[in-house]
Short mmCIF file of C-alpha atoms in Angstrom, two decimals:
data_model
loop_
_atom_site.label_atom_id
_atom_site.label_comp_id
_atom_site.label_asym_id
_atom_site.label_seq_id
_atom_site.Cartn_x
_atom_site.Cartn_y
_atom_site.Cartn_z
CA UNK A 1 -10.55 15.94 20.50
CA UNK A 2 -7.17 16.17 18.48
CA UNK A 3 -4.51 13.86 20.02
CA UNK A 4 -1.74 15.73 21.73
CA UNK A 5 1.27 13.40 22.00
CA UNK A 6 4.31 15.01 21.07
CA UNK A 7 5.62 11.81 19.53
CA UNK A 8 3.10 12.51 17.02
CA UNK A 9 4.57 14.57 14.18
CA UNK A 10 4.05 15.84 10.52
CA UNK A 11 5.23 18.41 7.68
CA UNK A 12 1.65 20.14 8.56
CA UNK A 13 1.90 20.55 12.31
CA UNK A 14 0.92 18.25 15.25
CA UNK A 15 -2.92 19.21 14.82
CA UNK A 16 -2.76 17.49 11.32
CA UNK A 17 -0.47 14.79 12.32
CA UNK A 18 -2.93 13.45 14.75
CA UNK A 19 -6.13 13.73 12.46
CA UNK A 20 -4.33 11.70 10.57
CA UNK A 21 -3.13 8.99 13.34
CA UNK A 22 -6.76 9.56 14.71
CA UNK A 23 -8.32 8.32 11.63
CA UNK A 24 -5.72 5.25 10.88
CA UNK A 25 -6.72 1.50 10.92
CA UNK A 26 -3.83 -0.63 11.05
CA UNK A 27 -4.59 -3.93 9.38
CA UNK A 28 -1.79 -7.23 10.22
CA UNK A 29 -0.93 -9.25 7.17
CA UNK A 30 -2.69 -7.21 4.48
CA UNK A 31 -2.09 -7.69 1.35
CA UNK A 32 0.74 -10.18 2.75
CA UNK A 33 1.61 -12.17 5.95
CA UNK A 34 4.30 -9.64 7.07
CA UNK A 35 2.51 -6.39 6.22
CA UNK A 36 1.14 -4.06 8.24
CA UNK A 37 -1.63 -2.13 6.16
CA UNK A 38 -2.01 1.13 6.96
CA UNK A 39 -6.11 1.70 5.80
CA UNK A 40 -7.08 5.27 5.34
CA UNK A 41 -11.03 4.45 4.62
CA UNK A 42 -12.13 5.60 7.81
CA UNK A 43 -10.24 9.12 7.43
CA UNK A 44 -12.36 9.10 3.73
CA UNK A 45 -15.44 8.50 4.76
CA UNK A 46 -15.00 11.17 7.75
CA UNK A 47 -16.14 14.45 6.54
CA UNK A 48 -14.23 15.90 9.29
CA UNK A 49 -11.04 14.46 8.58
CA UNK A 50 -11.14 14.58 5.18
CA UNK A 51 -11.61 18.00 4.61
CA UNK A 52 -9.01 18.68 7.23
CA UNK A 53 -5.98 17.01 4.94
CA UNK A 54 -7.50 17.86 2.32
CA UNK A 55 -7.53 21.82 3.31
CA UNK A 56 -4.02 21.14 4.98
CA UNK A 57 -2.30 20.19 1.42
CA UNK A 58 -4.31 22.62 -0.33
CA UNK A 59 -3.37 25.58 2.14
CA UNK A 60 0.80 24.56 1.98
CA UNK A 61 0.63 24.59 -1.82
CA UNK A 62 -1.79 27.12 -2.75
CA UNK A 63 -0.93 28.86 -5.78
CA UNK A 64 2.29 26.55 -6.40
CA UNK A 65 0.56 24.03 -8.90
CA UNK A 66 -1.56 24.07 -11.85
CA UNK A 67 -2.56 20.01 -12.31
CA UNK A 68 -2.58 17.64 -9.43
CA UNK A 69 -1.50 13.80 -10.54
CA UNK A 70 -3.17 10.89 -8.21
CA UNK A 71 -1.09 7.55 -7.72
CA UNK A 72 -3.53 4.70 -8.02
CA UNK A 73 -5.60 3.78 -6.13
CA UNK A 74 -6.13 5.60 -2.85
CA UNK A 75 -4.34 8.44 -4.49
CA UNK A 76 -6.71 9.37 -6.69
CA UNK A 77 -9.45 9.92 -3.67
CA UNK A 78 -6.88 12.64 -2.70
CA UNK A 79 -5.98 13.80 -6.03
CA UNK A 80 -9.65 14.42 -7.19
CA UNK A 81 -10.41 16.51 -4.04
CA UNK A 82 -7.11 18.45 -3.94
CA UNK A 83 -7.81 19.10 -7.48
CA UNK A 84 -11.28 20.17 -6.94
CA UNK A 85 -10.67 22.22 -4.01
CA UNK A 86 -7.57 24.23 -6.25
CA UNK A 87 -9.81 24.82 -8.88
CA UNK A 88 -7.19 22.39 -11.29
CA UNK A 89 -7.26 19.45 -13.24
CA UNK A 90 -6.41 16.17 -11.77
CA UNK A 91 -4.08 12.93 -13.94
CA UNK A 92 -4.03 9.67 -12.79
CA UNK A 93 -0.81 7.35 -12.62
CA UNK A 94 -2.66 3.76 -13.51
CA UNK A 95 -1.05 0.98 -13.27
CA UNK A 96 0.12 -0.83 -16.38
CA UNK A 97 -2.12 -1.55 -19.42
CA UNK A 98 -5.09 0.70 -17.76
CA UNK A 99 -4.17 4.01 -20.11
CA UNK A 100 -6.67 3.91 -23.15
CA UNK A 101 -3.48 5.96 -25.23
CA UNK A 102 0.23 5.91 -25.79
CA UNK A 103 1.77 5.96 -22.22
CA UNK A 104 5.32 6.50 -20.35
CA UNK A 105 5.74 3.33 -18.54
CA UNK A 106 7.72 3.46 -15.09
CA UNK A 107 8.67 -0.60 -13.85
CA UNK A 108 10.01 -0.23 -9.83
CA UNK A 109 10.18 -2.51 -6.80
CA UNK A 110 7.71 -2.42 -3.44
CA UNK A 111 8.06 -4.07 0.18
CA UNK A 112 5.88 -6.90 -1.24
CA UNK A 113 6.61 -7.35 -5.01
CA UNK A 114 6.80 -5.56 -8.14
CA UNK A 115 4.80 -3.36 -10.03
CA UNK A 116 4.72 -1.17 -13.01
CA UNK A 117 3.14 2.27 -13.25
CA UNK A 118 2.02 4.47 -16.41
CA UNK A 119 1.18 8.07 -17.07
CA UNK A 120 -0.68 9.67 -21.12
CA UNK A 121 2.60 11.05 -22.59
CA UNK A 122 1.01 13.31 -23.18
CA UNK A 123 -0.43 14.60 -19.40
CA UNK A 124 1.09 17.95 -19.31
CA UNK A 125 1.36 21.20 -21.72
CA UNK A 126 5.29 21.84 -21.32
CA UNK A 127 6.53 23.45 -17.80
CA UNK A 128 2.88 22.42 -15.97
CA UNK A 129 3.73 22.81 -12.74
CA UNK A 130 2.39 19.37 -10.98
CA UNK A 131 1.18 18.30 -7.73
CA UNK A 132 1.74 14.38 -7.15
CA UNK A 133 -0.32 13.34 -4.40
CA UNK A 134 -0.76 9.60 -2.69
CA UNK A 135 -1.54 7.94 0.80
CA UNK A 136 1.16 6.17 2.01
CA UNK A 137 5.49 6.63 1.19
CA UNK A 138 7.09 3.70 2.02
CA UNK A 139 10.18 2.21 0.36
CA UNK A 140 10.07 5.22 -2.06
CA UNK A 141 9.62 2.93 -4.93
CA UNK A 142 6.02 4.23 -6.47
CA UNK A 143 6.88 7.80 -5.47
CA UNK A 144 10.30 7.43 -7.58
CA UNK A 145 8.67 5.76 -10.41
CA UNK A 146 5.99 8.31 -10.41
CA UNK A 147 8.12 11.65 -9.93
CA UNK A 148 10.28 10.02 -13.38
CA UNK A 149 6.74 9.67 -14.83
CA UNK A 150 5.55 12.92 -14.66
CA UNK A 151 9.05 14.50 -15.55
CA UNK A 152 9.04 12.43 -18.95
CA UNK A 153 5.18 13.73 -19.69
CA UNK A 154 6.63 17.30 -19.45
CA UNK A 155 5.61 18.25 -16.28
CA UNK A 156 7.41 20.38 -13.63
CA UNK A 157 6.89 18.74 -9.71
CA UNK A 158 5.95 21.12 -7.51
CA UNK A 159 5.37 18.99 -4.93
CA UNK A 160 5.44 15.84 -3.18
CA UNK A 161 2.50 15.11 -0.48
CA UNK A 162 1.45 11.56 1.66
CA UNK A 163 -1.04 11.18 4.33
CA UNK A 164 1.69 8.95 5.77
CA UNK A 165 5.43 8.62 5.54
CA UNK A 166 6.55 5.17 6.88
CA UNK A 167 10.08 6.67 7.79
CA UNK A 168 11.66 3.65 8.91
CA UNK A 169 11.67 2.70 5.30
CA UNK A 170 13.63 5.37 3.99
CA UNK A 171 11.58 6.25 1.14
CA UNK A 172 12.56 9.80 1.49
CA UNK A 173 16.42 9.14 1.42
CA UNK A 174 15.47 7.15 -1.79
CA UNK A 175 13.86 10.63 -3.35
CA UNK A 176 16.83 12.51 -2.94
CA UNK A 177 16.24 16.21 -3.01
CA UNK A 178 12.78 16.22 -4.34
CA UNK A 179 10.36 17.74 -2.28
CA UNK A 180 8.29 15.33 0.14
CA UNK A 181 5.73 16.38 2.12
CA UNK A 182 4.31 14.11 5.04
CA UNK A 183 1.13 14.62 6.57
CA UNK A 184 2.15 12.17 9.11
CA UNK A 185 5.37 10.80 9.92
CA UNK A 186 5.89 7.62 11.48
#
C-alpha cells in the first residue's frame, strides 16, 4: 500500500512520490564517510515499481521527445526503458575515455570529488528533441555538465527527469530555467 504522508512530494503526484520513497535504501558513508547513498536497486529489481516511474516519465513527456540520453550509470537503467517504452532511441553520457569516437567532453564538480562526462559529437541529427534522464539531482553538477553536453551534440532538451531531487542541495537553482522534473523531492 502506497505511503500517504503529505510530507512526501514529487513533480508526478504523491502516488509516485511514495513508490519512489517506498522503494529507497539509504546507505551511510557510501561511496564516502559523509555520504548518504541514496540506492535505487531495490525500486529496479521491483517490477512493480519500476514500471510505475517508468510509465510516470513516459506519460508526462509523451510525444515531447524523440531520443532519450542516460547519465551513467544508474541512468542508463532508466534511459533504456524510457526509451523502449517511447518507441525511441536511447544515448549514453559515459564518463571520460569510455566513447569508442570523437566526443564533447563536459569536466564539473560533485559533493564528493570531480568528474568528467562525455557524449559522440555526433549523438543527435540537428533540432532532436532530447530526453535526459538520471537517478539522483544533487549539487546540479552532472545534470549541468550533461544538459551543456547534449546542447553541443545538437540536440534540443526537452526535458529534465530524476527519481530523486536532493533539494537541500540546490541542484535545481544551479540549472537555472531548464526544465527539471523530480520524481521525488526531498
Amino acid at each position: 500500500m502506497p505511503v500517504t504522508n503529505e510530507l512526501i512530494q514529487g513533480d508526478s503526484g504523491p502516488a509516485t512520490a511514495a513508490l519512489v520513497a517506498d522503494m529507497v535504501v539509504d546507505v551511510a558513508d557510501f561511496p564516502k564517510t559523509g555520504v548518504l547513498f541514496k540506492d535505487l536497486t531495490p525500486l529496479f529489481a521491483d517490477p512493480k515499481a519500476f514500471r510505475g516511474v517508468i510509465d510516470a516519465i513516459v506519460t508526462r513527456y509523451d510525444g515531447t521527445f524523440d531520443v532519450v540520453v542516460g547519465v551513467e550509470a544508474r541512468g542508463f537503467v532508466l534511459a533504456a526503458a524510457v526509451a523502449y517504452a517511447a518507441g525511441v532511441g536511447v544515448v549514453p553520457v559515459r564518463k571520460a575515455g569510455k566513447l569508442p569516437r570523437v566526443a564533447h567532453a563536459a569536466s564539473y564538480a560533485l559533493e564528493y570529488g570531480t568528474a568528467t562526462l562525455e557524449i559522440s559529437e555526433d549523438a543527435f541529427r540537428p533540432g532532436q528533441r532530447v530526453l535526459v534522464v538520471d537517478d539522483v539531482l544533487a549539487t546540479g553538477g552532472t545534470a549541468d555538465a550533461t544538459l551543456d553536453l547534449v546542447q553541443r551534440a545538437g540536440g534540443e532538451l526537452a526535458g529534465f527527469v530524476v527519481l530523486i531531487e536532493l533539494g537541500f542541495l540546490g541542484g535545481r537553482e544551479r540549472l537555472g530555467e531548464r526544465p527539471v522534473h523530480a520524481l521525488l523531492r526531498l
